mmCIF file of C-alpha atoms in Angstrom:
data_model
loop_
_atom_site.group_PDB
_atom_site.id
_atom_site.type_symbol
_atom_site.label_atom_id
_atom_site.label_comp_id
_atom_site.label_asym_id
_atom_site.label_seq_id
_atom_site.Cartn_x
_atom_site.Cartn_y
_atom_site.Cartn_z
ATOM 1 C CA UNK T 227 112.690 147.216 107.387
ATOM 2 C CA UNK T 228 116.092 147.062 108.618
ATOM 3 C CA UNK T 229 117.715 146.580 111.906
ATOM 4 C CA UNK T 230 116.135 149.124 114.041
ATOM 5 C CA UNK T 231 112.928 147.344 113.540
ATOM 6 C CA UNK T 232 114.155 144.274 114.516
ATOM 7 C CA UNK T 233 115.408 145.510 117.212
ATOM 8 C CA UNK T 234 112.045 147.289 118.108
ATOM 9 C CA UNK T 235 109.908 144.610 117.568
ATOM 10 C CA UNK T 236 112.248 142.085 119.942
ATOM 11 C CA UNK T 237 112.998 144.335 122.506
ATOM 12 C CA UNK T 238 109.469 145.147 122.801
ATOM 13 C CA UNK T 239 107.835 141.942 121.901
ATOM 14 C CA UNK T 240 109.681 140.715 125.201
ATOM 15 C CA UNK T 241 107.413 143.060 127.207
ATOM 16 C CA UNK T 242 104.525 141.209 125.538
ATOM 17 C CA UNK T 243 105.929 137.757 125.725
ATOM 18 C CA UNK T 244 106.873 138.506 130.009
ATOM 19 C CA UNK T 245 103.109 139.234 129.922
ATOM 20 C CA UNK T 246 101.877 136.279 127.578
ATOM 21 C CA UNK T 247 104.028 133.873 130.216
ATOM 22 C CA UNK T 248 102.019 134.936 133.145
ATOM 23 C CA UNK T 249 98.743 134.791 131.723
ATOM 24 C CA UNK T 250 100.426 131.045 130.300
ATOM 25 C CA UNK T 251 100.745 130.563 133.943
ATOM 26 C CA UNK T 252 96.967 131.136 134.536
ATOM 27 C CA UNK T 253 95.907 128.568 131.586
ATOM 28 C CA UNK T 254 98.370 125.889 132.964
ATOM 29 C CA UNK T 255 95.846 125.862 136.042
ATOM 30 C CA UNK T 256 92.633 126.273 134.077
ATOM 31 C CA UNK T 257 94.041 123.308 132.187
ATOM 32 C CA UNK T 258 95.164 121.239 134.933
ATOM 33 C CA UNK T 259 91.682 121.204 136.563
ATOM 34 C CA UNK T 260 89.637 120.672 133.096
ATOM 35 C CA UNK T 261 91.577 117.897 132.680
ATOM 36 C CA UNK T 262 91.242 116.398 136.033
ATOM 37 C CA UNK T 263 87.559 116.816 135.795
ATOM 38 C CA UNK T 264 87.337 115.250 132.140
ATOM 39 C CA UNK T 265 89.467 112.196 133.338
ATOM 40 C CA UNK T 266 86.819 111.550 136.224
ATOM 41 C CA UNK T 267 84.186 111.936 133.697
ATOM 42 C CA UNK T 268 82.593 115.320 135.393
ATOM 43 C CA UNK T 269 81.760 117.328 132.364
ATOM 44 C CA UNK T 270 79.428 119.558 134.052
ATOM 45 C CA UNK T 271 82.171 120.569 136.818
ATOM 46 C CA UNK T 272 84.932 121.028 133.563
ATOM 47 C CA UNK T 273 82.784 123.436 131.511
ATOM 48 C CA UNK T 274 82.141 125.311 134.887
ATOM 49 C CA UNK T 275 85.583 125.719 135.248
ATOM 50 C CA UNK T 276 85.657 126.701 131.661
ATOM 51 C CA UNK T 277 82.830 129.032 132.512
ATOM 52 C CA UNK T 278 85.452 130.749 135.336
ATOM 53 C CA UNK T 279 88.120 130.950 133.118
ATOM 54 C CA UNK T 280 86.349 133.605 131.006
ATOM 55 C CA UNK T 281 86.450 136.035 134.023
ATOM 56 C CA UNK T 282 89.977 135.534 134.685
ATOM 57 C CA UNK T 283 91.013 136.215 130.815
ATOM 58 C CA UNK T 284 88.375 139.398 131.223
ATOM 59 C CA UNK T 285 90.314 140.647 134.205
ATOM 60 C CA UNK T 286 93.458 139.744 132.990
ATOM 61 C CA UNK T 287 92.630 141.962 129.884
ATOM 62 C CA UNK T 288 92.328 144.784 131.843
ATOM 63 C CA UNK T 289 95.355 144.764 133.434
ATOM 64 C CA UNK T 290 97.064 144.449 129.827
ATOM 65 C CA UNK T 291 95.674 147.558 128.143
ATOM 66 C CA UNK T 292 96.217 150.064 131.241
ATOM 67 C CA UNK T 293 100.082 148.641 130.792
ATOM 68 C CA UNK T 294 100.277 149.147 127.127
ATOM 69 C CA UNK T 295 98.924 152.182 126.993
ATOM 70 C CA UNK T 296 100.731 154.121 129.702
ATOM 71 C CA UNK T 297 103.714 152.466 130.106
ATOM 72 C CA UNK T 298 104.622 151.442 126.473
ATOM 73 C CA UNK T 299 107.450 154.264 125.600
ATOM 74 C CA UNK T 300 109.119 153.756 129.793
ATOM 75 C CA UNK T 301 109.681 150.681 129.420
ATOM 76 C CA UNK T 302 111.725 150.558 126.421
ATOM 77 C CA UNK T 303 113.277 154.226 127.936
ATOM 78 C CA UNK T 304 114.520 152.474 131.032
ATOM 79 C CA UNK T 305 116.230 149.680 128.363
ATOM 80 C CA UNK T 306 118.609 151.875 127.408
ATOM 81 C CA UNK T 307 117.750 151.617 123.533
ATOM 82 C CA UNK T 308 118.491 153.987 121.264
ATOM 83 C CA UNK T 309 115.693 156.563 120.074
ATOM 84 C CA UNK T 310 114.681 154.906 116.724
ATOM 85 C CA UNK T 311 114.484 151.664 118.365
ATOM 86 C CA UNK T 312 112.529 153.016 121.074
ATOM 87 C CA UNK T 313 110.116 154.754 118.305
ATOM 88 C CA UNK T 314 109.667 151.178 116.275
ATOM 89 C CA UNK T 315 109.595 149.486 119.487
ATOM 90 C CA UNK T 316 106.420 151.508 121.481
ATOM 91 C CA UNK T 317 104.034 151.885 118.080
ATOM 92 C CA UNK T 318 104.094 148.098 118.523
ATOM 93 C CA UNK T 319 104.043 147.298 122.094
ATOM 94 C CA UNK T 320 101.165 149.709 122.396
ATOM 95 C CA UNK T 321 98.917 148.418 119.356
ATOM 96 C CA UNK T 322 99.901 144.523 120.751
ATOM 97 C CA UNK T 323 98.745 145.482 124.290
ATOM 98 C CA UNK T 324 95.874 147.529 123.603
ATOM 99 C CA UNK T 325 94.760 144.088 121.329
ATOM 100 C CA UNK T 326 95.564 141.568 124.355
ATOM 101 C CA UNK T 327 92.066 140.575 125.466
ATOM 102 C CA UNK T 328 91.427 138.754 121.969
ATOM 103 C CA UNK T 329 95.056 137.247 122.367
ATOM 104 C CA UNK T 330 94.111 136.361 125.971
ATOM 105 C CA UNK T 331 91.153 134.995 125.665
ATOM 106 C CA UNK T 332 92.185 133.034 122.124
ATOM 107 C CA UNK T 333 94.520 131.721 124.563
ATOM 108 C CA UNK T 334 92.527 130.525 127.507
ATOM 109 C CA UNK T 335 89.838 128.513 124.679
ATOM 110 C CA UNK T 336 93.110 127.077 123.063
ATOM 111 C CA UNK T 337 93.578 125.256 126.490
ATOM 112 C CA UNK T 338 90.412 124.342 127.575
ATOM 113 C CA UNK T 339 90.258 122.607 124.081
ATOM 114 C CA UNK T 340 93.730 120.688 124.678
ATOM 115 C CA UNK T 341 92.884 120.057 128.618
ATOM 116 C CA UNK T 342 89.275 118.273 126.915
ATOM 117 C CA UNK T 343 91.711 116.333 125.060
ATOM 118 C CA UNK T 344 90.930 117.946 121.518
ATOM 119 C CA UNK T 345 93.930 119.358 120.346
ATOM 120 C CA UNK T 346 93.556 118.849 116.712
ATOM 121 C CA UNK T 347 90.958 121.334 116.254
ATOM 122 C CA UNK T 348 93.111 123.992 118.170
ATOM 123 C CA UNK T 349 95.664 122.947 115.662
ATOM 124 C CA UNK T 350 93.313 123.500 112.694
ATOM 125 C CA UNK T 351 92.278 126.857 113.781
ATOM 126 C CA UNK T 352 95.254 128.028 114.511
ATOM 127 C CA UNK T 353 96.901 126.643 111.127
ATOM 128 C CA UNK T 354 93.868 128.566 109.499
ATOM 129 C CA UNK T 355 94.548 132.260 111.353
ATOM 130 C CA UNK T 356 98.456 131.910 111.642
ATOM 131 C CA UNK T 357 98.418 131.848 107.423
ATOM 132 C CA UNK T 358 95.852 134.538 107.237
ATOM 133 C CA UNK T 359 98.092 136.531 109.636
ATOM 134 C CA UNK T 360 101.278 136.303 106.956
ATOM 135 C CA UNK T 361 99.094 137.099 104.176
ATOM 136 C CA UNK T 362 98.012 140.221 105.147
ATOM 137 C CA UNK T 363 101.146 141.361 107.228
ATOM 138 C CA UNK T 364 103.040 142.216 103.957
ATOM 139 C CA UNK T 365 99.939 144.754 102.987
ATOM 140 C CA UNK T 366 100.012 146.665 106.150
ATOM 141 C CA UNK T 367 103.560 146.817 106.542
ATOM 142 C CA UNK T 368 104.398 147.826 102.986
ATOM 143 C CA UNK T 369 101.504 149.470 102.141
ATOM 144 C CA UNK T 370 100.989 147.347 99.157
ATOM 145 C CA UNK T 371 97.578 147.825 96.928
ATOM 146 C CA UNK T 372 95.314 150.094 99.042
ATOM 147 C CA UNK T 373 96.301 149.792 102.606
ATOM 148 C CA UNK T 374 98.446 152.692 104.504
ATOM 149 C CA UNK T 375 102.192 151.512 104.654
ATOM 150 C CA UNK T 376 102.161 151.133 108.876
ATOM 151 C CA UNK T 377 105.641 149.428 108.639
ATOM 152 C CA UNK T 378 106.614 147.796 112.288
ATOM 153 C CA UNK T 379 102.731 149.219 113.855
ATOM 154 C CA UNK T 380 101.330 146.873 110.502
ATOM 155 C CA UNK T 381 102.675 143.793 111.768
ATOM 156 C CA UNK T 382 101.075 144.297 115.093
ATOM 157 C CA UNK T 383 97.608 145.017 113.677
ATOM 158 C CA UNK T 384 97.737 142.071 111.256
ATOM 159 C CA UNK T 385 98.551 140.054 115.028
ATOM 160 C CA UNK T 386 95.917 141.229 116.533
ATOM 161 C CA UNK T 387 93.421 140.840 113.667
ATOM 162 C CA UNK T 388 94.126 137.185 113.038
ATOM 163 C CA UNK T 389 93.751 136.907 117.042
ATOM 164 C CA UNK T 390 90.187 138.720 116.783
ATOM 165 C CA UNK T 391 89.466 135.892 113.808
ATOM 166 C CA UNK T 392 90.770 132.796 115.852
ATOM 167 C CA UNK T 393 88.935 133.529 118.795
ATOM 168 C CA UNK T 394 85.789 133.901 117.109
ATOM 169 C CA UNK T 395 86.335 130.687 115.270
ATOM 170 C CA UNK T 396 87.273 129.062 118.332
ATOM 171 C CA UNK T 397 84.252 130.512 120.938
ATOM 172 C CA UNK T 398 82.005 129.343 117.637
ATOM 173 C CA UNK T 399 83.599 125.709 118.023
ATOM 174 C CA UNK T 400 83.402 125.658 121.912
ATOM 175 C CA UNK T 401 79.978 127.199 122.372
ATOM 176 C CA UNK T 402 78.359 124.847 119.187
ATOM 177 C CA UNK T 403 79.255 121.668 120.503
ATOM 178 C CA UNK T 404 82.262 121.152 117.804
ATOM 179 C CA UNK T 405 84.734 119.874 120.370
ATOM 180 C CA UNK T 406 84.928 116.907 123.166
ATOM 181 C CA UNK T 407 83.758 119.727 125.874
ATOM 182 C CA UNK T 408 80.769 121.345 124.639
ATOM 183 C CA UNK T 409 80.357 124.939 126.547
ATOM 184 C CA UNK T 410 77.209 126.389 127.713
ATOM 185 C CA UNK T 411 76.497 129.864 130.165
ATOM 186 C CA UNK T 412 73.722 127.660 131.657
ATOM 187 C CA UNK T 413 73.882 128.387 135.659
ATOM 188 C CA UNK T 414 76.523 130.610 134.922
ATOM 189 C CA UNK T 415 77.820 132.513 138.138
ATOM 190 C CA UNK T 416 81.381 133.821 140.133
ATOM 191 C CA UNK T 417 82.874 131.296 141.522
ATOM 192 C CA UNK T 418 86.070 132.526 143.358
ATOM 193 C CA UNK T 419 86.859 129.152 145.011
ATOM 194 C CA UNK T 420 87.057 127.822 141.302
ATOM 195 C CA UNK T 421 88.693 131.109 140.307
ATOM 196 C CA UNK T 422 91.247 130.650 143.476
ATOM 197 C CA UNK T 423 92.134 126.910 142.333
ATOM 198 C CA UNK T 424 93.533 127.279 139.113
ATOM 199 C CA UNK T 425 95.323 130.603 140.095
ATOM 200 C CA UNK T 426 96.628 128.593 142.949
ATOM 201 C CA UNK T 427 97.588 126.351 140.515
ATOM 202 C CA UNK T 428 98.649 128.178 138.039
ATOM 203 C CA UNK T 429 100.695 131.271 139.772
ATOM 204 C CA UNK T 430 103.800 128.629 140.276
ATOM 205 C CA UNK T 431 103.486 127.836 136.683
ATOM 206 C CA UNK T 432 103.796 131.308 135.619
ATOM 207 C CA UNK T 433 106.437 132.310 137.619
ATOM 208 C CA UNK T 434 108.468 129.377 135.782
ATOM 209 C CA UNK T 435 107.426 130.996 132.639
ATOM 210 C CA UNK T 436 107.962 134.880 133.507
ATOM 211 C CA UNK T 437 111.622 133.895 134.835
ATOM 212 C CA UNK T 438 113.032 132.561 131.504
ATOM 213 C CA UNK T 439 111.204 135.576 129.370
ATOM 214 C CA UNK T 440 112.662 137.859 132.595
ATOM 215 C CA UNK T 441 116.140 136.218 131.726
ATOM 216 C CA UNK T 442 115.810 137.071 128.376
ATOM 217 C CA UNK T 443 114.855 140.984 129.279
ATOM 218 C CA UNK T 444 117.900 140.903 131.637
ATOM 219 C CA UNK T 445 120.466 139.592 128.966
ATOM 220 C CA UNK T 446 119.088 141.979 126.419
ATOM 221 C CA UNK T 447 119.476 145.510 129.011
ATOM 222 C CA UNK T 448 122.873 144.109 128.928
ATOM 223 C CA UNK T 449 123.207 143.775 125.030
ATOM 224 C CA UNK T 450 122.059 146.743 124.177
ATOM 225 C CA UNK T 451 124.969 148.261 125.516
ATOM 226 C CA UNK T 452 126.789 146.571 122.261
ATOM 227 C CA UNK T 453 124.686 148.226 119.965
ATOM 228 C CA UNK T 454 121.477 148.166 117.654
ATOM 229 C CA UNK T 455 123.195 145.074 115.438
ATOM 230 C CA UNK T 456 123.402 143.143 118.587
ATOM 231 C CA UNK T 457 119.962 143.747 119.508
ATOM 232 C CA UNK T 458 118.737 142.645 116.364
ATOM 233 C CA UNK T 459 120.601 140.125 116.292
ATOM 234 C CA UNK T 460 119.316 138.703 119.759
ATOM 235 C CA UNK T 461 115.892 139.569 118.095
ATOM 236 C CA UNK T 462 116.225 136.928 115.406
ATOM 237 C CA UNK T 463 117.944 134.187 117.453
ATOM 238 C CA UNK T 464 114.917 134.463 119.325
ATOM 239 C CA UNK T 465 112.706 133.837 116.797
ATOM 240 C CA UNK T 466 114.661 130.618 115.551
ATOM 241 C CA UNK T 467 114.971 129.162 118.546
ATOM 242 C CA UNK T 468 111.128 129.789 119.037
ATOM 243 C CA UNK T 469 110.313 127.342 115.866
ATOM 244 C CA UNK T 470 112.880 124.939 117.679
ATOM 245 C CA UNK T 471 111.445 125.343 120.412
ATOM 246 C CA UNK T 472 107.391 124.735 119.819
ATOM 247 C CA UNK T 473 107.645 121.278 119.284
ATOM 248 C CA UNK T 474 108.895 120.824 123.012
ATOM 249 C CA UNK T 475 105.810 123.229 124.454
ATOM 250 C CA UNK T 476 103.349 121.069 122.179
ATOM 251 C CA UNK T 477 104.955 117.810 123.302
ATOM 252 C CA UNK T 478 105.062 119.100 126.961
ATOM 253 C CA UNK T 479 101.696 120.440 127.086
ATOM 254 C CA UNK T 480 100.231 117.093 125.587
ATOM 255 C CA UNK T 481 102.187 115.450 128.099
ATOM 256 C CA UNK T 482 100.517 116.927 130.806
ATOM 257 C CA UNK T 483 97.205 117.084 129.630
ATOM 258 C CA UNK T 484 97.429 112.951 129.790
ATOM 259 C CA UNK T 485 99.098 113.114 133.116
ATOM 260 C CA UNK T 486 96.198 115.303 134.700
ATOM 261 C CA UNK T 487 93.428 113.091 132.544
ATOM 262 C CA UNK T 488 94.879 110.197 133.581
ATOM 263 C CA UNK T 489 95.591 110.827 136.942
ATOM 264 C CA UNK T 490 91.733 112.289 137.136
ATOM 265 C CA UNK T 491 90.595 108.411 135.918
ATOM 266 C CA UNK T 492 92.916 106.566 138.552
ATOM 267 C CA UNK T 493 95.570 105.204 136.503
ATOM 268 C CA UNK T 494 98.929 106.917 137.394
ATOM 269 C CA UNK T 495 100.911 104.367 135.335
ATOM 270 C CA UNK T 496 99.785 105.593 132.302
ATOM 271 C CA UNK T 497 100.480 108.796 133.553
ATOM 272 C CA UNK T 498 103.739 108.159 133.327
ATOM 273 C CA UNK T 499 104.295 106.316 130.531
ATOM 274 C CA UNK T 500 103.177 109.398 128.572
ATOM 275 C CA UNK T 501 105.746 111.306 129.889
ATOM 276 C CA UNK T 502 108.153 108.936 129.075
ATOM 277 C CA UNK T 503 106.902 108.632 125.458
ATOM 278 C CA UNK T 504 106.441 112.182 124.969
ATOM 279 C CA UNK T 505 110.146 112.611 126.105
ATOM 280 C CA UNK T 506 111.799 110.220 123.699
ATOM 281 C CA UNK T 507 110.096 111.528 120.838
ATOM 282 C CA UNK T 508 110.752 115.266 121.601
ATOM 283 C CA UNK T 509 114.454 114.330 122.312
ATOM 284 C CA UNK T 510 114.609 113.138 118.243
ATOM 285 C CA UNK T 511 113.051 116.178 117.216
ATOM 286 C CA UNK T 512 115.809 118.970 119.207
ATOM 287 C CA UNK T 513 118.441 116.431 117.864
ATOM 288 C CA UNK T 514 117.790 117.167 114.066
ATOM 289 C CA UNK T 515 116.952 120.899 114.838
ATOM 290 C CA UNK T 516 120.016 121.350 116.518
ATOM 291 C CA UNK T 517 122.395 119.679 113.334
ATOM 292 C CA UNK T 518 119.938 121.630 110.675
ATOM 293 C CA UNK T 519 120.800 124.928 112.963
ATOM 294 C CA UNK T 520 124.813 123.817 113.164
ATOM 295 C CA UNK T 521 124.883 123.319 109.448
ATOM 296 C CA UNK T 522 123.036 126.444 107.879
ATOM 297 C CA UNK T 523 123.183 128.787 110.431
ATOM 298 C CA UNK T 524 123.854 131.873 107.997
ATOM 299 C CA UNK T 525 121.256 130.625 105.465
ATOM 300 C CA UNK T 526 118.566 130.598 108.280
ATOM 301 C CA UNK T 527 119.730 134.741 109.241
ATOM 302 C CA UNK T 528 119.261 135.405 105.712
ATOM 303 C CA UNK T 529 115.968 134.823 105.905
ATOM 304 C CA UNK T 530 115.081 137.714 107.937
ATOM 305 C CA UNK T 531 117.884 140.316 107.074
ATOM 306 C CA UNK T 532 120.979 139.798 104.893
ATOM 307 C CA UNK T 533 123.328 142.541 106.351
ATOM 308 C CA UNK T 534 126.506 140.808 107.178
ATOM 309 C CA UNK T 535 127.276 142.160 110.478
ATOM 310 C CA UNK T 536 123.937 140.625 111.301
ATOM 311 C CA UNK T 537 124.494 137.088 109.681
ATOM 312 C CA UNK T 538 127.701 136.974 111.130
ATOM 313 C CA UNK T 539 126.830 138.173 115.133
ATOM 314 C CA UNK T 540 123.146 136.042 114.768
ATOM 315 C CA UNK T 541 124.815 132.719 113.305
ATOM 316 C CA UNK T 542 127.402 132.303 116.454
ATOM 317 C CA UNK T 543 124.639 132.345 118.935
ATOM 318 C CA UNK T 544 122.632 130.049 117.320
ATOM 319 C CA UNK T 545 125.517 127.626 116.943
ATOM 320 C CA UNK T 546 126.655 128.500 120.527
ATOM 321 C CA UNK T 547 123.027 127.799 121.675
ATOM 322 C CA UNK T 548 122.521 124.381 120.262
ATOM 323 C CA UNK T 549 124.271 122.756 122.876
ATOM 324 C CA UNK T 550 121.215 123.338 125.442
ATOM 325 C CA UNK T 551 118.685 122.373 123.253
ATOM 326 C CA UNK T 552 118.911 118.568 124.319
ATOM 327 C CA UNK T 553 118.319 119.032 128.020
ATOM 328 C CA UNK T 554 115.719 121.427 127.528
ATOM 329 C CA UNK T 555 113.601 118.721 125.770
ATOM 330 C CA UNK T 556 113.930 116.652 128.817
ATOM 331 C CA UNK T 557 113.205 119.496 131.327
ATOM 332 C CA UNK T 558 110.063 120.805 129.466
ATOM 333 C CA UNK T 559 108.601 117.463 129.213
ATOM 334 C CA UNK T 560 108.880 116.943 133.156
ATOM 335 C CA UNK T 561 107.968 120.627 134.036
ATOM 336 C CA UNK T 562 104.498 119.724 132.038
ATOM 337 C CA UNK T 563 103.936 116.378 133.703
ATOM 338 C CA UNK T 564 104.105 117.946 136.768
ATOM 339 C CA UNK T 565 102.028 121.071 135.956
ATOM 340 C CA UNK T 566 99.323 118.814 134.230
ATOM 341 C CA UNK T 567 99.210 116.845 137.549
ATOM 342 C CA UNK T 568 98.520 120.343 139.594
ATOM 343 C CA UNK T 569 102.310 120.024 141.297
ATOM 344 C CA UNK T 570 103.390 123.144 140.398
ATOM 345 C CA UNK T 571 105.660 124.415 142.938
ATOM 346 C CA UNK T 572 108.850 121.863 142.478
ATOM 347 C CA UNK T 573 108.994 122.909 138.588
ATOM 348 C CA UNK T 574 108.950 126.570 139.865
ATOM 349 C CA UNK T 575 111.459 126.018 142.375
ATOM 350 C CA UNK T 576 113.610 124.103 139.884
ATOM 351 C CA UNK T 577 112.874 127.070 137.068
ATOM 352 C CA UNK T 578 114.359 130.065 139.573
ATOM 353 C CA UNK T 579 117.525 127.672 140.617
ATOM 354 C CA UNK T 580 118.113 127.552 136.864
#
């Protein structure tokens, strides 16, 4: 669609990532006390936890859709970008806010899954809805056979119609018994000490996670200055790094979930040992990501827009950028560890120095 709507979609899928972090934040500390409770062998306590969870997705929604739909167009306004990116940028912002309580609560049954140690059927679903999601982007954007041609506002509906889809698959899994914690509303009730815990928990970890997304926002008022090019260029160097970087928040987060399970069942050697295996084999992984980024930078680019201005601007970063990649492996994987074991500040503390 060209490079305003790049630059539309990045600048304003920031606001919805900054938000996505904090509510990240939240699941870290449903997470860390699921798995806690699963490692002592409490079920009942973990799916009342679970049970809490729901509430704080609920109120969590709320807070989303007031933000989308009132202060969609300001925020991109007080960016600085220019009026056609601004356009592109609120149409999807606002259709990806309004559709944040299937997103956040898709995302809060995602981790109560991995904390219960069943991450493979998280996997499976999400493999499932991620592929519906690019098969029916192309329809909506394009307007191909009969669906309106919603160009930048398409690709946020088909996101928050394959969210609608993998949160009723997963609540289906989670409420049928289909998974190692098996949920039920029995003696269902508001419990804000429970509620308290894993935002106690969990407001540490999503500070860590607003600050790099805020970093990001910062660095991109400041690009913006250099034109719509550079901002879609930013826009795509963010979205390669992001396939670099999922293997490190999948390694982490498994990471963690053993440290907090194993902790919960007494055996704090095997705690670590986790880590340390998790580590190594994340460190592999950013090693041949970073040489397959070094040596086709510009045929990666090309992939999302062939303009040569574009190619040229996006490929340096990414080359630039490959020399962090190995230390944030190593960082991720501790940052978990310590989340999954319900230490949250130090990783926060650490996250703001950086």
């Amino acid at each position: 669609l060209g490079a305003a709507s790049i630059a539309g979609v990045g600048v304003a899928g920031m606001g919805v990532q900054l938000v996505n972090m904090a509510k990240m934040g939240i699941v870290t500390g449903v997470r860390a006390l699921v798995a806690r409770f699963i490692g002592a062998g409490d079920t009942a306590s973990a799916n009342h936890v679970a049970q809490q969870a729901f509430i704080i997705s609920a109120a969590f929604s709320v807070v989303m859709v007031t933000v989308g739909i009132f202060l969609a167009e300001p925020i991109l306004i007080m960016l600085g970008v220019e009026p056609d990116v601004v356009a592109e940028g609120a149409a999807y912002m606002r259709i990806m806010f309004v559709g944040a309580a299937a997103m956040s609560f898709r995302m809060m049954s995602e981790g109560i899954m991995q904390a219960s140690g069943d991450t493979m059927t998280p996997m499976r679903v999400g493999i499932f809805f991620r592929l519906f999601h690019v098969a029916l982007c192309p329809f909506l954007i394009f307007g191909w056979w009969a669906f309106p041609r919603m160009g930048v506002s398409g690709a946020a509906m088909t996101s928050v119609i394959s969210d609608v889809l993998g949160l009723s698959l997963l609540l289906w899994i989670l409420f049928t018994g289909r998974t190692r914690l098996g949920l039920t509303l029995k003696n269902f009730r508001l419990d804000l000490g429970i509620i308290w815990r894993a935002v106690k928990v969990g407001i540490p970890a999503a500070v860590m996670s607003i600050q790099m997304t805020f970093g990001h926002l910062i660095l991109m008022w400041i690009i913006v200055r250099f034109g719509t090019v550079a901002v879609a260029a930013h826009t795509v160097c963010q979205r390669v790094e992001g396939f670099v970087h999922m293997p490190a928040q999948g390694l982490g987060m498994a990471a963690g979930v053993l440290a907090g399970q194993n902790l919960g069942a007494g055996k704090p050697e095997r705690a670590v040992r986790s880590g340390w295996l998790a580590m190594g084999l994340l460190e592999a992984v950013m090693v041949v990501g970073a040489v397959m980024i070094l040596v086709w930078a510009e045929n990666i680019v090309r992939i999302f827009n062939p303009e040569p201005n574009l190619v040229e601007t996006t490929s340096a970063f990414l080359r630039i950028a490959t020399a962090g990649y190995i230390m944030f492996g190593v960082a991720i994987v501790v940052m978990q560890c310590l989340n999954g074991a319900g230490d949250t500040i130090p990783p926060m503390i650490v996250a703001l120095i950086m």
